[in-house]
Tab-separated table of C-alpha atoms in Angstrom:
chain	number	residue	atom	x	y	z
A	24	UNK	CA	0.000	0.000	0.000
A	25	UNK	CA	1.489	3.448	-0.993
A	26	UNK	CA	1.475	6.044	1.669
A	27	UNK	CA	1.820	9.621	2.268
A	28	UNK	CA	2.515	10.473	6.115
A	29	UNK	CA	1.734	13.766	7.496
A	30	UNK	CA	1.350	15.109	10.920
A	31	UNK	CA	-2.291	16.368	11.161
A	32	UNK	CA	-1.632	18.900	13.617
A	33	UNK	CA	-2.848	21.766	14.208
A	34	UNK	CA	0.947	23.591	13.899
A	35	UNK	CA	0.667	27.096	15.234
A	36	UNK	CA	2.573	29.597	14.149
A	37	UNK	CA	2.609	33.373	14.999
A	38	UNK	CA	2.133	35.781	12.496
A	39	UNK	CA	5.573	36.218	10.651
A	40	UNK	CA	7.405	33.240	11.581
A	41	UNK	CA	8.618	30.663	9.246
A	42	UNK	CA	5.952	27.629	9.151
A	43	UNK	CA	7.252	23.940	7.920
A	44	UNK	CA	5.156	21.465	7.107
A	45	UNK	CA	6.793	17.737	6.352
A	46	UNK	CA	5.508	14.885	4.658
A	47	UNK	CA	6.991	11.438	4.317
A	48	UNK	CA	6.040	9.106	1.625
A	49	UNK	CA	6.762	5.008	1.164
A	50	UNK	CA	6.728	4.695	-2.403
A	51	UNK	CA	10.421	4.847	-3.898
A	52	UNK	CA	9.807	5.324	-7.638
A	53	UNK	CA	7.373	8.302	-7.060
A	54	UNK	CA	9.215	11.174	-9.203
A	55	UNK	CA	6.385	14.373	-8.505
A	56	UNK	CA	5.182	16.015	-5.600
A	57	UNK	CA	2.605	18.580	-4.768
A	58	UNK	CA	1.509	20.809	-1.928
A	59	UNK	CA	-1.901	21.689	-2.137
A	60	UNK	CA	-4.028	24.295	0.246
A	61	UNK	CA	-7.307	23.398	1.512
A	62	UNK	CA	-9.334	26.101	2.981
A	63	UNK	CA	-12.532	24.786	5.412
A	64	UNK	CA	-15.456	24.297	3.654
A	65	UNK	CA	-13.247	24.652	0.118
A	66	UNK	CA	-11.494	22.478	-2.460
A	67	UNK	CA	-8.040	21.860	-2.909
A	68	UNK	CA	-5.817	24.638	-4.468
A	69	UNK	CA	-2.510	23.779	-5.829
A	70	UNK	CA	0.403	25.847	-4.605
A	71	UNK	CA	3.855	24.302	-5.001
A	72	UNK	CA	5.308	21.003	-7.490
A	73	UNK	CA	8.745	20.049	-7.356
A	74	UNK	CA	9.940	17.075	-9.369
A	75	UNK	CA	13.731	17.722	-8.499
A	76	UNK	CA	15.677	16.884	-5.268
A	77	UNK	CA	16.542	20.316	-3.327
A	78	UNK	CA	14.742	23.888	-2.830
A	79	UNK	CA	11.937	25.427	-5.197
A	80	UNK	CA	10.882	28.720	-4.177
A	81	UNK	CA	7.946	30.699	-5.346
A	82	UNK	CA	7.290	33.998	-3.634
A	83	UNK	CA	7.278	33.015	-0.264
A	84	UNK	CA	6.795	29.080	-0.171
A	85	UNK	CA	9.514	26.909	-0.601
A	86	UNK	CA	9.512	23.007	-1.347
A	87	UNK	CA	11.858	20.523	-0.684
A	88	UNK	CA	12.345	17.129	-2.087
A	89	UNK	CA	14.776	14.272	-0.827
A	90	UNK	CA	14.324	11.658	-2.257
A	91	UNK	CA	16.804	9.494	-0.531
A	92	UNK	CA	15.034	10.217	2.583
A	93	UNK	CA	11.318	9.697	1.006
A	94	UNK	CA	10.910	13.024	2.448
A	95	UNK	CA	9.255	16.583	1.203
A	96	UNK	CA	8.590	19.410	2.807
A	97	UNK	CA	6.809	23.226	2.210
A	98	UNK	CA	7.990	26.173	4.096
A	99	UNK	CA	5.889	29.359	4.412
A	100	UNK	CA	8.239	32.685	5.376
A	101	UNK	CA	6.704	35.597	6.942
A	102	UNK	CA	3.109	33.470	7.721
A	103	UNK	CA	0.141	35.460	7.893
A	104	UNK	CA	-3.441	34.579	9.647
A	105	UNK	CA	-4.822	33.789	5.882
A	106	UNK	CA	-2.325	31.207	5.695
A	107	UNK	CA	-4.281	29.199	7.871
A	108	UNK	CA	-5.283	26.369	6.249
A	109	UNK	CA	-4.581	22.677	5.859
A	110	UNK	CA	-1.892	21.638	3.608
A	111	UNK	CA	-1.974	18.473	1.704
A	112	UNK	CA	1.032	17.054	0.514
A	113	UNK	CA	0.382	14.715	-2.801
A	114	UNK	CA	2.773	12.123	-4.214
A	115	UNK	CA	2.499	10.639	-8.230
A	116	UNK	CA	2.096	6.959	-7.377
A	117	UNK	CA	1.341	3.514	-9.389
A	118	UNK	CA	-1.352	1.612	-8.376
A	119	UNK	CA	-2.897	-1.723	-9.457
A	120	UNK	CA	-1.445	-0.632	-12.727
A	121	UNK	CA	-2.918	3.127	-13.059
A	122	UNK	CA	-0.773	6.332	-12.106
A	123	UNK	CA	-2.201	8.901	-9.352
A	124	UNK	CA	-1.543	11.166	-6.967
A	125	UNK	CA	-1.706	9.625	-3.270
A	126	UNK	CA	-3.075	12.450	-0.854
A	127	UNK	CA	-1.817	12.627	2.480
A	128	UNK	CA	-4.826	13.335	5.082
A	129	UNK	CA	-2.942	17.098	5.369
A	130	UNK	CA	-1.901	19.008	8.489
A	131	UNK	CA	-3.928	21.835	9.719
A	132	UNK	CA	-2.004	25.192	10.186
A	133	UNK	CA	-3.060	28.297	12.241
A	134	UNK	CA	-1.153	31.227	12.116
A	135	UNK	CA	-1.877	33.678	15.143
A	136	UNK	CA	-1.676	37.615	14.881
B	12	UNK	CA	-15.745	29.139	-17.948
B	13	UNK	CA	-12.666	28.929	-16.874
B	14	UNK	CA	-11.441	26.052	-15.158
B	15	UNK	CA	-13.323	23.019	-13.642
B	16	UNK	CA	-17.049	23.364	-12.596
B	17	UNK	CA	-19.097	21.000	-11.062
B	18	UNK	CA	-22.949	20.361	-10.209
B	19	UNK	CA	-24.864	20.191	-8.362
B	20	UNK	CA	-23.444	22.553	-5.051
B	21	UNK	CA	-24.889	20.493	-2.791
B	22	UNK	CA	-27.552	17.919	-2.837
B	23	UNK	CA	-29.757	15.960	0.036
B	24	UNK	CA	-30.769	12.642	-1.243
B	25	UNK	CA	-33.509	10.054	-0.659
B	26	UNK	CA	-31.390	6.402	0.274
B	27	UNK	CA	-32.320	3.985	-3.396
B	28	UNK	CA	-32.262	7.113	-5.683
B	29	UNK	CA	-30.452	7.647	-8.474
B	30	UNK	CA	-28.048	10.936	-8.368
B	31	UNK	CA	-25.388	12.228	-11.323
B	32	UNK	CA	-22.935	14.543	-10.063
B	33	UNK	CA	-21.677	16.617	-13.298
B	34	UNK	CA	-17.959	17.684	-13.803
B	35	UNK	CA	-16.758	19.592	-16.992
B	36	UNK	CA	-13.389	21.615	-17.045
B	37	UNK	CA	-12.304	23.936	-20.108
B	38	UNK	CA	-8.312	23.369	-20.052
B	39	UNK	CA	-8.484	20.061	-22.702
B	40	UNK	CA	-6.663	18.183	-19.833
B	41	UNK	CA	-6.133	14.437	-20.943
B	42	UNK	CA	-7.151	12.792	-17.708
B	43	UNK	CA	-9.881	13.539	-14.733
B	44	UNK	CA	-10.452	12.266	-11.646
B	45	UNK	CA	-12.899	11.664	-9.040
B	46	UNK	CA	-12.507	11.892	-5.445
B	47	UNK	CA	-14.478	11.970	-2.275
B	48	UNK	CA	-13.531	13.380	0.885
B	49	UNK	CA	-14.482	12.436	4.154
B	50	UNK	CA	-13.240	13.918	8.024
B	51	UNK	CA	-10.239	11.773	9.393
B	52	UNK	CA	-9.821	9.843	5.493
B	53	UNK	CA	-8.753	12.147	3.449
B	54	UNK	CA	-9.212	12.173	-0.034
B	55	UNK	CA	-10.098	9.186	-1.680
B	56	UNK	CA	-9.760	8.247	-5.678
B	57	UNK	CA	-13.613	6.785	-6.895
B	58	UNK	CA	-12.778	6.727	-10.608
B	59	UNK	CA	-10.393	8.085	-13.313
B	60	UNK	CA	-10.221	8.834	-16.399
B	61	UNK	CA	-6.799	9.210	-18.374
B	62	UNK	CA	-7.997	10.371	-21.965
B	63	UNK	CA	-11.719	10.723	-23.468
B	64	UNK	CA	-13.061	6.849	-23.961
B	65	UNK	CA	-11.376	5.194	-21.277
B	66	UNK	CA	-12.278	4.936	-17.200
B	67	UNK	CA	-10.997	3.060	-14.842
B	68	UNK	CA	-11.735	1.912	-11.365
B	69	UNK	CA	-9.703	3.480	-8.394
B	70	UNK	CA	-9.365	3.099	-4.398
B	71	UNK	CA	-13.422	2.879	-3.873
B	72	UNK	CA	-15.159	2.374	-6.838
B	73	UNK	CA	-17.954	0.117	-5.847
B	74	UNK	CA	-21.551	1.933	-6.091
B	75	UNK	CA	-20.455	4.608	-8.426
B	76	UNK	CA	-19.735	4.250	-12.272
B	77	UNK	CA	-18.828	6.926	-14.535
B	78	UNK	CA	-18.477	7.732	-18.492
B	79	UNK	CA	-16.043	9.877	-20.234
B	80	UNK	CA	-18.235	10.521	-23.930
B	81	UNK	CA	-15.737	13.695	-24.462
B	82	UNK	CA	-12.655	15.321	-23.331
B	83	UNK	CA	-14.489	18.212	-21.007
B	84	UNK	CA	-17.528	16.042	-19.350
B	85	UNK	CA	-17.067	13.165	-16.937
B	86	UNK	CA	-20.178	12.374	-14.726
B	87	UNK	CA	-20.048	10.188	-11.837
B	88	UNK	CA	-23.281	8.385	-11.418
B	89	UNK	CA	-24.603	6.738	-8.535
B	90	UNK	CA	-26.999	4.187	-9.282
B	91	UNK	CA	-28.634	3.171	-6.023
B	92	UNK	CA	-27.460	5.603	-3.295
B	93	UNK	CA	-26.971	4.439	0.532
B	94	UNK	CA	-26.176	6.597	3.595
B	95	UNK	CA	-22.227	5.789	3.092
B	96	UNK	CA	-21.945	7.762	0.153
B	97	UNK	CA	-22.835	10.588	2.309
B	98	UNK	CA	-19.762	12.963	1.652
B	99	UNK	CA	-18.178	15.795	-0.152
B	100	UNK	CA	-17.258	14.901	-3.838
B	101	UNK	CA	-14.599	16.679	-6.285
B	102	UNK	CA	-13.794	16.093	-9.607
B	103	UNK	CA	-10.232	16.839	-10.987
B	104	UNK	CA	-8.423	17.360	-13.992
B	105	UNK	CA	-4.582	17.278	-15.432
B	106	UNK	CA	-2.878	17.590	-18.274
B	107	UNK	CA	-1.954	14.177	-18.001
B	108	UNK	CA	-1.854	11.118	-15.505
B	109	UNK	CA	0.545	11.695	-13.023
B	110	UNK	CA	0.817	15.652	-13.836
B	111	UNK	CA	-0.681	18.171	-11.531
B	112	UNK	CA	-4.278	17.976	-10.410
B	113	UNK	CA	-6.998	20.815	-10.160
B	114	UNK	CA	-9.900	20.717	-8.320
B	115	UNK	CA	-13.346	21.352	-9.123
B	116	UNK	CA	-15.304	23.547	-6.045
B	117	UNK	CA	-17.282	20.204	-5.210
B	118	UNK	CA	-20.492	18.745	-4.732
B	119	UNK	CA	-21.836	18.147	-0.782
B	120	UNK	CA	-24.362	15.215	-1.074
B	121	UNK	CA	-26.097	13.933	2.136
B	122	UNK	CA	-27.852	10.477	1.580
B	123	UNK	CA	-30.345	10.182	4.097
């Protein structure tokens, strides 16, 4: 069974700090990764892919990918209270013979003023 | 319309009845998806489709079919509901398997 781990929190953060949200994942030959925001009561918005092991910045998230460690992560500088969301982290998978993304169940962040 | 849009909003629904949740996007992606989404389970794949003509069956298929007749439309029927379908349902897109996924807004369907 292909997994993607992810503490569900909630992670709380002050306004401005640096939040990091990590995400482990069991299947080896996985080769893309996503971060995806999920508002309450919303649907999943993409925010981040990284195919690539190291750093891939976009404004001010940054995704991490080590592969030899199954391991990705998104950082969020400066957070602010409408960052407060919950973060699913999605791996490219093969199962039973068809390719998908396997969702973590996402971490819940809540950034404080 | 730009994007993915789906139909109906929400929906409260009488246990045995037949219910078609619509999905259509705009973007020509190759392959659409399925999910539902339920508190403490995360998202879950029902069905997929990777180009217009072909489905297939993915992590809980069983009560729910679909059809993919073109490359914007792919409607998830369910035949006979029962309370367990009772959950929120989005439909997704991508360029192609294994490529980035975007979401539809969802449909909330209660099965009572």
């Amino acid at each position: 069974q292909k997994e993607v781990e992810q503490n569900s929190g909630p992670l709380s953060v002050p306004e401005g700090a640096i939040a990091s949200l990590n995400c482990t994942y069991s299947d080896r030959g996985s080769q893309s990764f996503f971060w995806y925001r999920q508002y309450s009561g919303k649907s999943p918005e993409l925010i981040m892919f990284i195919y690539s092991n190291g750093d891939k910045e976009d404004g001010r998230f940054t995704a991490q990918l080590n592969k030899a460690s199954q391991y990705v992560s998104l950082l969020i500088r400066d957070s602010q209270p409408s960052d407060s969301a919950t973060y699913l982290c999605a791996v490219n998978s093969i199962r039973s013979g068809y390719s998908t993304l396997t969702f973590g169940k996402g971490t819940m962040l809540l950034v404080s003023p | 319309i730009a994007g993915i849009t789906q139909a109906p909003t929400s929906q409260i629904l009488a246990a045995g009845r037949r219910m078609t949740l619509r999905c259509t996007q705009d973007m020509r992606h190759n392959a659409m998806y399925w999910y539902r989404q339920d508190l403490g389970l995360g998202l879950r794949l029902i069905h997929y489709s990777n180009t217009a003509g072909t489905t297939g069956k993915g992590e809980v298929p069983d009560g729910y079919s679909v059809s993919r007749a073109n490359t914007d439309d792919f409607p998830l029927t369910l035949a006979s509901a029962v309370p367990s379908q009772t959950s929120v349902y989005f439909c997704a897109s991508s360029p192609d398997r294994g490529y980035e996924q975007y979401f539809g807004p969802g449909t909330r369907l209660t099965v009572t």
